[in-house]
Coordinates of C-alpha atoms in Angstrom, one line a residue:
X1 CA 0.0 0.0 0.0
X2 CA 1.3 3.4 -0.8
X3 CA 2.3 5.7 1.7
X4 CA -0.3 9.0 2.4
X5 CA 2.4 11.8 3.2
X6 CA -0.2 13.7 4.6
X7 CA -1.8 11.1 6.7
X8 CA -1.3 12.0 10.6
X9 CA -0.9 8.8 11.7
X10 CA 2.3 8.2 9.3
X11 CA 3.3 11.8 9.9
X12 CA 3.1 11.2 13.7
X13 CA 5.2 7.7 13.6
X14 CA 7.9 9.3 11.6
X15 CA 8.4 12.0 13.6
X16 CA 7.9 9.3 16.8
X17 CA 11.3 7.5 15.7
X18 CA 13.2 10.7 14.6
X19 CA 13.0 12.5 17.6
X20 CA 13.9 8.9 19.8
X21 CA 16.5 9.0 17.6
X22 CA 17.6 12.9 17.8
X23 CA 16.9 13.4 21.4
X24 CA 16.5 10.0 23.5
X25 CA 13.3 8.1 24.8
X26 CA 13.5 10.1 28.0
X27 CA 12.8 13.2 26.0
X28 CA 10.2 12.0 24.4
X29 CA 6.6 13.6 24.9
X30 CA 3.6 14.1 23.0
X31 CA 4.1 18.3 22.7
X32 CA 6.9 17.7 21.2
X33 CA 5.7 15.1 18.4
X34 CA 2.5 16.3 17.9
X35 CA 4.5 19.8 17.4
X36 CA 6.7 18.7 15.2
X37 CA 3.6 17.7 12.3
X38 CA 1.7 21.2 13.3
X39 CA -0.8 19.7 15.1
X40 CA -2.3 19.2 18.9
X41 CA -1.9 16.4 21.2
X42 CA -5.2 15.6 20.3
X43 CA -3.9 14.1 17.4
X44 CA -2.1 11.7 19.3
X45 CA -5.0 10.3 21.7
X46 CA -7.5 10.3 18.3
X47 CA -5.4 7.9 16.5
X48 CA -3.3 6.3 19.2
X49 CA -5.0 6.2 22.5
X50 CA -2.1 7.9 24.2
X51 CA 1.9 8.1 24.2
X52 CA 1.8 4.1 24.5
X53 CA 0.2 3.2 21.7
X54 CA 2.4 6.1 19.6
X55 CA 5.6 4.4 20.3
X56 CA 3.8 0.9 19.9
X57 CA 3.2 1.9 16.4
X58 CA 6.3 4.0 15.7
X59 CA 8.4 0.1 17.2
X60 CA 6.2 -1.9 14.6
X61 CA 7.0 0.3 11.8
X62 CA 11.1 0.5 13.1
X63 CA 10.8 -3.4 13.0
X64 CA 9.7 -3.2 9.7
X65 CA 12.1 -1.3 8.6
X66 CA 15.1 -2.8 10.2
X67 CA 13.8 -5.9 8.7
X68 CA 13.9 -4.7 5.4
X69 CA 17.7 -3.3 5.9
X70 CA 18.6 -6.6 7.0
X71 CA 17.2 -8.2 4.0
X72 CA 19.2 -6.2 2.2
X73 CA 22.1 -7.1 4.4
X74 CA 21.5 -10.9 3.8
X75 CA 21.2 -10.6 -0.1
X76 CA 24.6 -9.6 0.3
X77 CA 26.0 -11.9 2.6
X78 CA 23.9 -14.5 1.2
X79 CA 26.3 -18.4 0.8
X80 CA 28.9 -16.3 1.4
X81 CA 30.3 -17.6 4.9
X82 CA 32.2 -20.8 4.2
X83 CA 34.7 -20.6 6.9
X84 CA 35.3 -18.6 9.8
X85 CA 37.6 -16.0 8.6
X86 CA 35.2 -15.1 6.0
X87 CA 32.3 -15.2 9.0
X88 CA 34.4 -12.7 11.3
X89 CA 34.5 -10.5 8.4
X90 CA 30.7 -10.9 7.6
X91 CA 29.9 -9.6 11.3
X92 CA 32.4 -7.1 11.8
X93 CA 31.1 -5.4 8.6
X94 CA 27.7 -5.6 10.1
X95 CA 28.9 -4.0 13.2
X96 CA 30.5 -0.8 11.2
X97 CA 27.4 -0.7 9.0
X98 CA 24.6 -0.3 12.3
X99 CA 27.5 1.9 13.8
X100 CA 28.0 4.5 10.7
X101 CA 24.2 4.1 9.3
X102 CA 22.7 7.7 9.8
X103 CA 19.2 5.4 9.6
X104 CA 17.3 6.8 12.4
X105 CA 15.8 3.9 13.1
X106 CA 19.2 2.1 14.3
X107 CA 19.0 4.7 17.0
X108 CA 15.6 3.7 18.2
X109 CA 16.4 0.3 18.8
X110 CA 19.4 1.6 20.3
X111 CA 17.5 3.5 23.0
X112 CA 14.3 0.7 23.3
X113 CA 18.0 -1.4 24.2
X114 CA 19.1 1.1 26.8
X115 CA 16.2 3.3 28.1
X116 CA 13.8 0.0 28.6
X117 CA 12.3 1.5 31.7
X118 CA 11.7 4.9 29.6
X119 CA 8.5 3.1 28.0
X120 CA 6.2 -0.2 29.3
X121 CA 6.6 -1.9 26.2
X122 CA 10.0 -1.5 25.4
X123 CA 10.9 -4.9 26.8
X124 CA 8.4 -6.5 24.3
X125 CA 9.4 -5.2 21.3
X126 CA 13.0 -5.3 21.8
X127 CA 12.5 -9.0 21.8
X128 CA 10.8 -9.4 18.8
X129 CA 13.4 -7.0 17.3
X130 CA 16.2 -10.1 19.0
X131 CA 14.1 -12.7 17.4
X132 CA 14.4 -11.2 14.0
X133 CA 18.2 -10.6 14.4
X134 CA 18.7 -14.1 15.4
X135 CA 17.0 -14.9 12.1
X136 CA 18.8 -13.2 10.1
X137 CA 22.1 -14.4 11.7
X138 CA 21.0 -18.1 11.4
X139 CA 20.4 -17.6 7.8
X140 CA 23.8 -16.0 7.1
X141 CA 25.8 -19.1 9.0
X142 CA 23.7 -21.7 6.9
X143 CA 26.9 -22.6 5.0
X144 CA 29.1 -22.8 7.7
X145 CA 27.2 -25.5 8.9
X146 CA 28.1 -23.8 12.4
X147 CA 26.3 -24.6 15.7
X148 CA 22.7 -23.3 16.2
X149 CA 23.3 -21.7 19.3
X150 CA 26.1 -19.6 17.7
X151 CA 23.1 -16.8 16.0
X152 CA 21.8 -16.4 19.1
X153 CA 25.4 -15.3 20.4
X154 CA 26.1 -13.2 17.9
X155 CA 22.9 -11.2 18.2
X156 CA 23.8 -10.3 21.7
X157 CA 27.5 -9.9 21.4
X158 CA 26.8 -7.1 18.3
X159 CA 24.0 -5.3 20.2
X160 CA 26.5 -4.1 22.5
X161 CA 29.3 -4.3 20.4
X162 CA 27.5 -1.9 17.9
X163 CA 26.9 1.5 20.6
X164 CA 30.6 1.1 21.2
X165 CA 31.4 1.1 17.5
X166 CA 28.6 3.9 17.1
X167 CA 31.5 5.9 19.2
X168 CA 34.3 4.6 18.1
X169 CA 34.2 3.4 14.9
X170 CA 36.6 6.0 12.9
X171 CA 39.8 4.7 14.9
X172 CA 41.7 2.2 13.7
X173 CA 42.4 0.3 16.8
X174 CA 39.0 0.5 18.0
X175 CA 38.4 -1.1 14.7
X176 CA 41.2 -3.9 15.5
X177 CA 39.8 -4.7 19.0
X178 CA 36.6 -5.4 17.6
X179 CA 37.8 -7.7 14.9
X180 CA 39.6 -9.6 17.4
X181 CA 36.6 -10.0 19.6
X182 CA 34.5 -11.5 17.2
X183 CA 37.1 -13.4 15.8
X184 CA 36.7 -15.2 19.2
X185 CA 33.1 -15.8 18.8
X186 CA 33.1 -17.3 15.1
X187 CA 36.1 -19.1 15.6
X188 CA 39.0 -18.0 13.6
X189 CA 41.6 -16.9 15.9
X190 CA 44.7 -17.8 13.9
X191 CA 48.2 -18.5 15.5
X192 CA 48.1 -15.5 17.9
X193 CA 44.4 -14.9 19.4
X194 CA 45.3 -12.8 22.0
X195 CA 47.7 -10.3 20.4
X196 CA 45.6 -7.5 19.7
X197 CA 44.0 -7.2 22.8
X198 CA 46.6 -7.7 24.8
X199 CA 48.8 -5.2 23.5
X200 CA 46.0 -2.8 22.8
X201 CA 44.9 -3.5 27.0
X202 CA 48.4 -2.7 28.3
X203 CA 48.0 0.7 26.6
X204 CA 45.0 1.6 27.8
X205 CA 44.6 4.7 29.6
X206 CA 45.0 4.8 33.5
X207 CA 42.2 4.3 35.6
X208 CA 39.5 7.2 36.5
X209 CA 40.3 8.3 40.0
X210 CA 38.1 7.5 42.1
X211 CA 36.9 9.3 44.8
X212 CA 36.1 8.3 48.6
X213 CA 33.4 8.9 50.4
X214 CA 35.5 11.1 52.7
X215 CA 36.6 13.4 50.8
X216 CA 34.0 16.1 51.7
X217 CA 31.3 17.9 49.4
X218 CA 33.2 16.1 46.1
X219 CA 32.7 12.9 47.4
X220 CA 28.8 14.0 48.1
X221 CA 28.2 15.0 44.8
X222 CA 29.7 12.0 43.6
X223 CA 28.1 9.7 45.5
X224 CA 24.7 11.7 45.1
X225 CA 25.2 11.7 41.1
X226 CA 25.4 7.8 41.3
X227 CA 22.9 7.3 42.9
X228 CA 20.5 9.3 40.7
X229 CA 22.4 7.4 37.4
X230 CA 21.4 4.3 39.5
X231 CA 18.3 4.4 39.9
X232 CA 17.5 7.1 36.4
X233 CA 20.1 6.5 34.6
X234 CA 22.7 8.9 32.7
X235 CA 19.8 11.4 31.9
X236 CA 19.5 11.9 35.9
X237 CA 22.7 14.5 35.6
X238 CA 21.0 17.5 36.4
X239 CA 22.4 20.1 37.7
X240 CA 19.4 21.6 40.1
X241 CA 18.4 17.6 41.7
X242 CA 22.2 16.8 42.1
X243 CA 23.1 20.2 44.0
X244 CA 19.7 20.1 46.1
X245 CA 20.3 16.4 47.3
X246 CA 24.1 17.4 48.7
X247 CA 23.2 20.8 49.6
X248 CA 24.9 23.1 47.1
X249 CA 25.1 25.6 45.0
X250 CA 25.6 24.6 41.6
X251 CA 28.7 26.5 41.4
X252 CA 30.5 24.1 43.6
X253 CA 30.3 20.7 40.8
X254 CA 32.4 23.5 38.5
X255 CA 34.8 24.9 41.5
X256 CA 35.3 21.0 42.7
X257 CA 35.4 19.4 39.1
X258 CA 36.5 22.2 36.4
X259 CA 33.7 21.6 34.7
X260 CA 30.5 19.3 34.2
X261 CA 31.6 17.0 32.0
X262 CA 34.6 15.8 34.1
X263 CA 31.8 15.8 37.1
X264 CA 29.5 13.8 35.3
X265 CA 32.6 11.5 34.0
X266 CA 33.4 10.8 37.6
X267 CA 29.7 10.1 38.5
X268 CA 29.1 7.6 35.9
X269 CA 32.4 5.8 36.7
X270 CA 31.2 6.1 40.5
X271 CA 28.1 4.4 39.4
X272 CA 29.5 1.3 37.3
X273 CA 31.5 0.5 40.4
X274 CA 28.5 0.8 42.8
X275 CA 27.7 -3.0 42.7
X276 CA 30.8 -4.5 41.0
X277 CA 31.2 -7.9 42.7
X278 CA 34.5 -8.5 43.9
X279 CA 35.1 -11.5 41.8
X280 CA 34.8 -8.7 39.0
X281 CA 37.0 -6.5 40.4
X282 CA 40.3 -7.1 39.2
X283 CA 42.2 -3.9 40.9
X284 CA 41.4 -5.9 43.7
X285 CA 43.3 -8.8 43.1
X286 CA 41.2 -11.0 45.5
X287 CA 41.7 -14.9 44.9
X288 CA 38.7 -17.3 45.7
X289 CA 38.4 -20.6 45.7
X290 CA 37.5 -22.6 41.9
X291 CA 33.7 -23.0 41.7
X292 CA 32.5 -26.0 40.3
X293 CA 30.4 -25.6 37.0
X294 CA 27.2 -25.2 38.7
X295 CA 27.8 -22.7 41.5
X296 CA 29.7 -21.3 38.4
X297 CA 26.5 -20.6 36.1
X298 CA 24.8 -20.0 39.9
X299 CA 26.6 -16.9 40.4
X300 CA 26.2 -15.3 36.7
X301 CA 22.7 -15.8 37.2
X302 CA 22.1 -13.5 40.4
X303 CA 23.9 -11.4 38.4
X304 CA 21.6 -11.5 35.6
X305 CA 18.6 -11.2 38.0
X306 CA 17.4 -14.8 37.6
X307 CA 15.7 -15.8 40.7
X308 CA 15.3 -12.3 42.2
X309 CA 18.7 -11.5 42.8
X310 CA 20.1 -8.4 41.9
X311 CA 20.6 -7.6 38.2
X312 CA 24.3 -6.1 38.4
X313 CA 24.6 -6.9 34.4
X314 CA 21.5 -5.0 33.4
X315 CA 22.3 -1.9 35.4
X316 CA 25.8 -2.1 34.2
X317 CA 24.8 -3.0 30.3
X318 CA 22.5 0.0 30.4
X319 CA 24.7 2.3 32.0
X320 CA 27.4 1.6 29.5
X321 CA 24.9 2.1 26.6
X322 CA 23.5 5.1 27.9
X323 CA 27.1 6.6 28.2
X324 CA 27.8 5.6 24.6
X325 CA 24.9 7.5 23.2
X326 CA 25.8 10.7 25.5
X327 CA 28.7 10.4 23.7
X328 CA 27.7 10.5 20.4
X329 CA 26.1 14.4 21.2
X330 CA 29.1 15.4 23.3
X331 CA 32.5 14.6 22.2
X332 CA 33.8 15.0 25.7
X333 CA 32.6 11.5 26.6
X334 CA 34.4 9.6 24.0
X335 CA 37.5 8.9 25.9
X336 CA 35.3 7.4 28.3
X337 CA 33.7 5.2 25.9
X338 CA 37.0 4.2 25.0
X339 CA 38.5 3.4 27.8
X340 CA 35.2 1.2 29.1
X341 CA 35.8 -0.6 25.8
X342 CA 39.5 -1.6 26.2
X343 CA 38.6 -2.3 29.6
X344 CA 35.6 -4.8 28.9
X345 CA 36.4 -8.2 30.0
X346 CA 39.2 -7.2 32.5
X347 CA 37.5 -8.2 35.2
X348 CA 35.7 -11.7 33.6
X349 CA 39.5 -12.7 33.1
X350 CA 41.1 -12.1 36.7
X351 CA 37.4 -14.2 37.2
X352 CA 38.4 -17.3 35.3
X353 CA 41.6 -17.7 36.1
X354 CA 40.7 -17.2 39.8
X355 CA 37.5 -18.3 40.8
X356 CA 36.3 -20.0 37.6
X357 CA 36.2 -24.1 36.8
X358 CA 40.0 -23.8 35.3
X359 CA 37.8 -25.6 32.0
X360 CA 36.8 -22.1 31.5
X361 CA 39.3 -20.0 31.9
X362 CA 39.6 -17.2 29.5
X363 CA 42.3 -15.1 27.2
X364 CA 42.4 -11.7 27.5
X365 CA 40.1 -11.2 24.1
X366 CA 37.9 -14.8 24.8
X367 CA 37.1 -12.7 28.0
X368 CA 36.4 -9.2 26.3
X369 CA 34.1 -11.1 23.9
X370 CA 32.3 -13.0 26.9
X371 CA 31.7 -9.4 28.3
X372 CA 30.4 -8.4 26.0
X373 CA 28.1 -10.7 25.0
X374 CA 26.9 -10.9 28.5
X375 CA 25.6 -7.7 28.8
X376 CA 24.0 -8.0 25.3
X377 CA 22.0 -10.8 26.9
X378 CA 21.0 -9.3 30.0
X379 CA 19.7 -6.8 28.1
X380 CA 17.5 -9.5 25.6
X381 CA 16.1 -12.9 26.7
X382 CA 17.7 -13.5 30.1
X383 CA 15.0 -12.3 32.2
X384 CA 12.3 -14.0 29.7
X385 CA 13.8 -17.3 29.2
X386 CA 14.1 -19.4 32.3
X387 CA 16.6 -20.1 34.7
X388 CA 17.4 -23.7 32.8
X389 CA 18.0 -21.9 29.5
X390 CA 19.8 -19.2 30.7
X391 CA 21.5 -21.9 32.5
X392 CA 22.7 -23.3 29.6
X393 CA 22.9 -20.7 27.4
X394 CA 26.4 -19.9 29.4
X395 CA 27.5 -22.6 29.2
X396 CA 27.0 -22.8 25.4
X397 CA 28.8 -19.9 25.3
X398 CA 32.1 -20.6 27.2
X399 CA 31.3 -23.8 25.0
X400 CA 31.5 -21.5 21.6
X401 CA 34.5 -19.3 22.8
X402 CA 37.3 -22.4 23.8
X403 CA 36.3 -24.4 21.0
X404 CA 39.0 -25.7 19.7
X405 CA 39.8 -25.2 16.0

């Protein structure tokens, strides 16, 4: 059927996914959409029943679309992956495609992924958005005859691989750790696996310092700001909320920081570490005792929030994201984003060569790619599938990632 350009309820769902894609579910409001076509928000409650049923609409018509661009996609990679080199190049090239696509669509799924709590029925549609990924991923490895459980993996590692690459994808060696990371995943890690991300982790840039509790009004703010990112995520860094709950002026975050950016730097950091487990932490350099398989998968799944535990990985995953697309609107986060990156699967590695069964230990880029993909799947079907699958499913994955060739 042929599109009526001057129908409201197309007008309305357009605009719906270019302004969540300009400025960010959280910003989202019917005044602004219904503005943006000239009309009331009457518009919006006539056709849609409310803002609900708008972004309902405006997800159905994004899944559409991203459908059809990875149709597109497949047409192209279509028989093409006949051994694993070829395969890590097939995904890496998907990765920089989502990552420099000016689609705004991309973005919307990109903040359904990370501003889930933003909207009721984010959760929903981002896993019918999964489902059609893993599709189209099992369709592209039918000819390397690979494992089934290997599209599903993929899926998740790309989602979050793809908002760092959104960041970072004009450096070259952001482009080199992230071949090397999926290299791990398809399976072609060549004679030196670990090389890239080994040397390209000993360079990375020294730690944020980190400020303690008692180091006066700084260490409020700090500590208030995390809290707020916590519980609201990035878009909680407001100026008058964070000053009122320490009992400030504004003026101080600029006389104790320089200026907001580092202050909201320091605040995100402050919240990432917040609930790190100390098996994660490997500053720390704590040694425990080598789980068995099951308390293994046990532990990763209070950390996913399976069996009402505490979900560090979704917190963390959506933190992460969020920080990524701040950074895409203010260059002054990028070395941030980069620096999370290079970091990513630091502390899953001082993990498995710790406290892990030693038939899982990592490398240094096996780790960064487990990492990655874990967060991808916090984020997607952990909290939907079952403990027993989710169970499994990490298991299938250290199963994927110490293959041997």
């Amino acid at each position: 059927m042929a599109r009526q350009l001057d129908d409201p309820r197309e007008l309305l769902i357009d605009a719906t996914i270019a302004l969540v894609a300009e400025n960010g579910l959280a910003a989202f409001s019917l005044r602004t959409v219904s503005a943006a076509i000239g009309r009331s928000t009457g518009v919006v409650f006539h056709h849609f029943g409310g803002k609900d049923g708008l972004l309902a609409a405006a997800a159905e018509v994004a899944l559409g679309r991203d459908t059809a661009f990875h149709t597109v996609m497949f047409e192209d990679f279509d028989g093409i992956c006949s051994d694993a080199s070829i395969t890590a190049d097939v995904v890496s090239h998907y990765v920089a495609a989502r990552a420099a696509s000016a689609d705004p669509v991309i973005r919307f799924w990109w903040e359904l992924t990370f501003h889930t709590d933003r909207w009721p029925g984010a959760g929903a549609s981002r896993l019918r958005h999964h489902a059609m990924q893993v599709d189209f991923w099992q369709r592209v490895l039918v000819p390397l005859g690979a494992r089934t459980d290997l599209a599903a993996c993929i899926t998740d590692l790309v989602s979050m691989e793809s908002i760092f690459a959104s960041v970072l994808h004009r450096e070259p060696s952001y482009d080199l750790l992230m071949r090397e990371t999926i290299r791990q995943v398809v399976g072609h890690r060549g004679r030196t696996p670990d090389s890239v991300a080994h040397r390209l982790s000993l360079s990375a840039p020294p730690a944020a310092p980190r400020i303690s509790i008692g180091e006066g009004m700084a260490a409020q703010l700090v500590e208030s700001a995390a809290r707020q990112i916590s519980l609201y995520g990035v878009g909680a860094l407001n100026h008058r909320r964070l000053t009122a709950i320490a009992g400030a002026s504004s003026s101080m975050i600029v006389y104790h920081f320089g200026n907001t950016e580092r202050f909201a730097e320091q605040a995100i950091w402050a919240a990432l570490l917040q609930k790190l487990p100390s098996t994660l932490d490997y500053e720390a350099a704590v040694v425990g005792e080598r789980q068995d398989p099951a308390k293994w998968s046990t532990g990763l799944l209070r950390m996913l929030g399976i069996g009402n535990a505490d979900a560090f990985y979704v917190g963390y995953a959506r933190i992460v994201g969020q920080t990524c697309l701040l950074a895409r609107n203010n260059p002054a986060f990028v070395p941030l984003v980069r620096h999370l990156r290079i970091l990513e699967g630091a502390g899953i590695h001082h993990a498995s060569r710790t406290e892990w069964p030693a038939s899982f230990e990592l490398t240094r880029a096996q780790a960064a790619a487990f990492a990655i993909w874990i967060k991808g799947f916090a984020l997607s079907e952990a909290p939907v599938i079952g403990e027993a699958a989710a169970r499994q499913r990490l298991t299938d994955v250290i199963d994927i990632l110490t293959a041997s060739l």
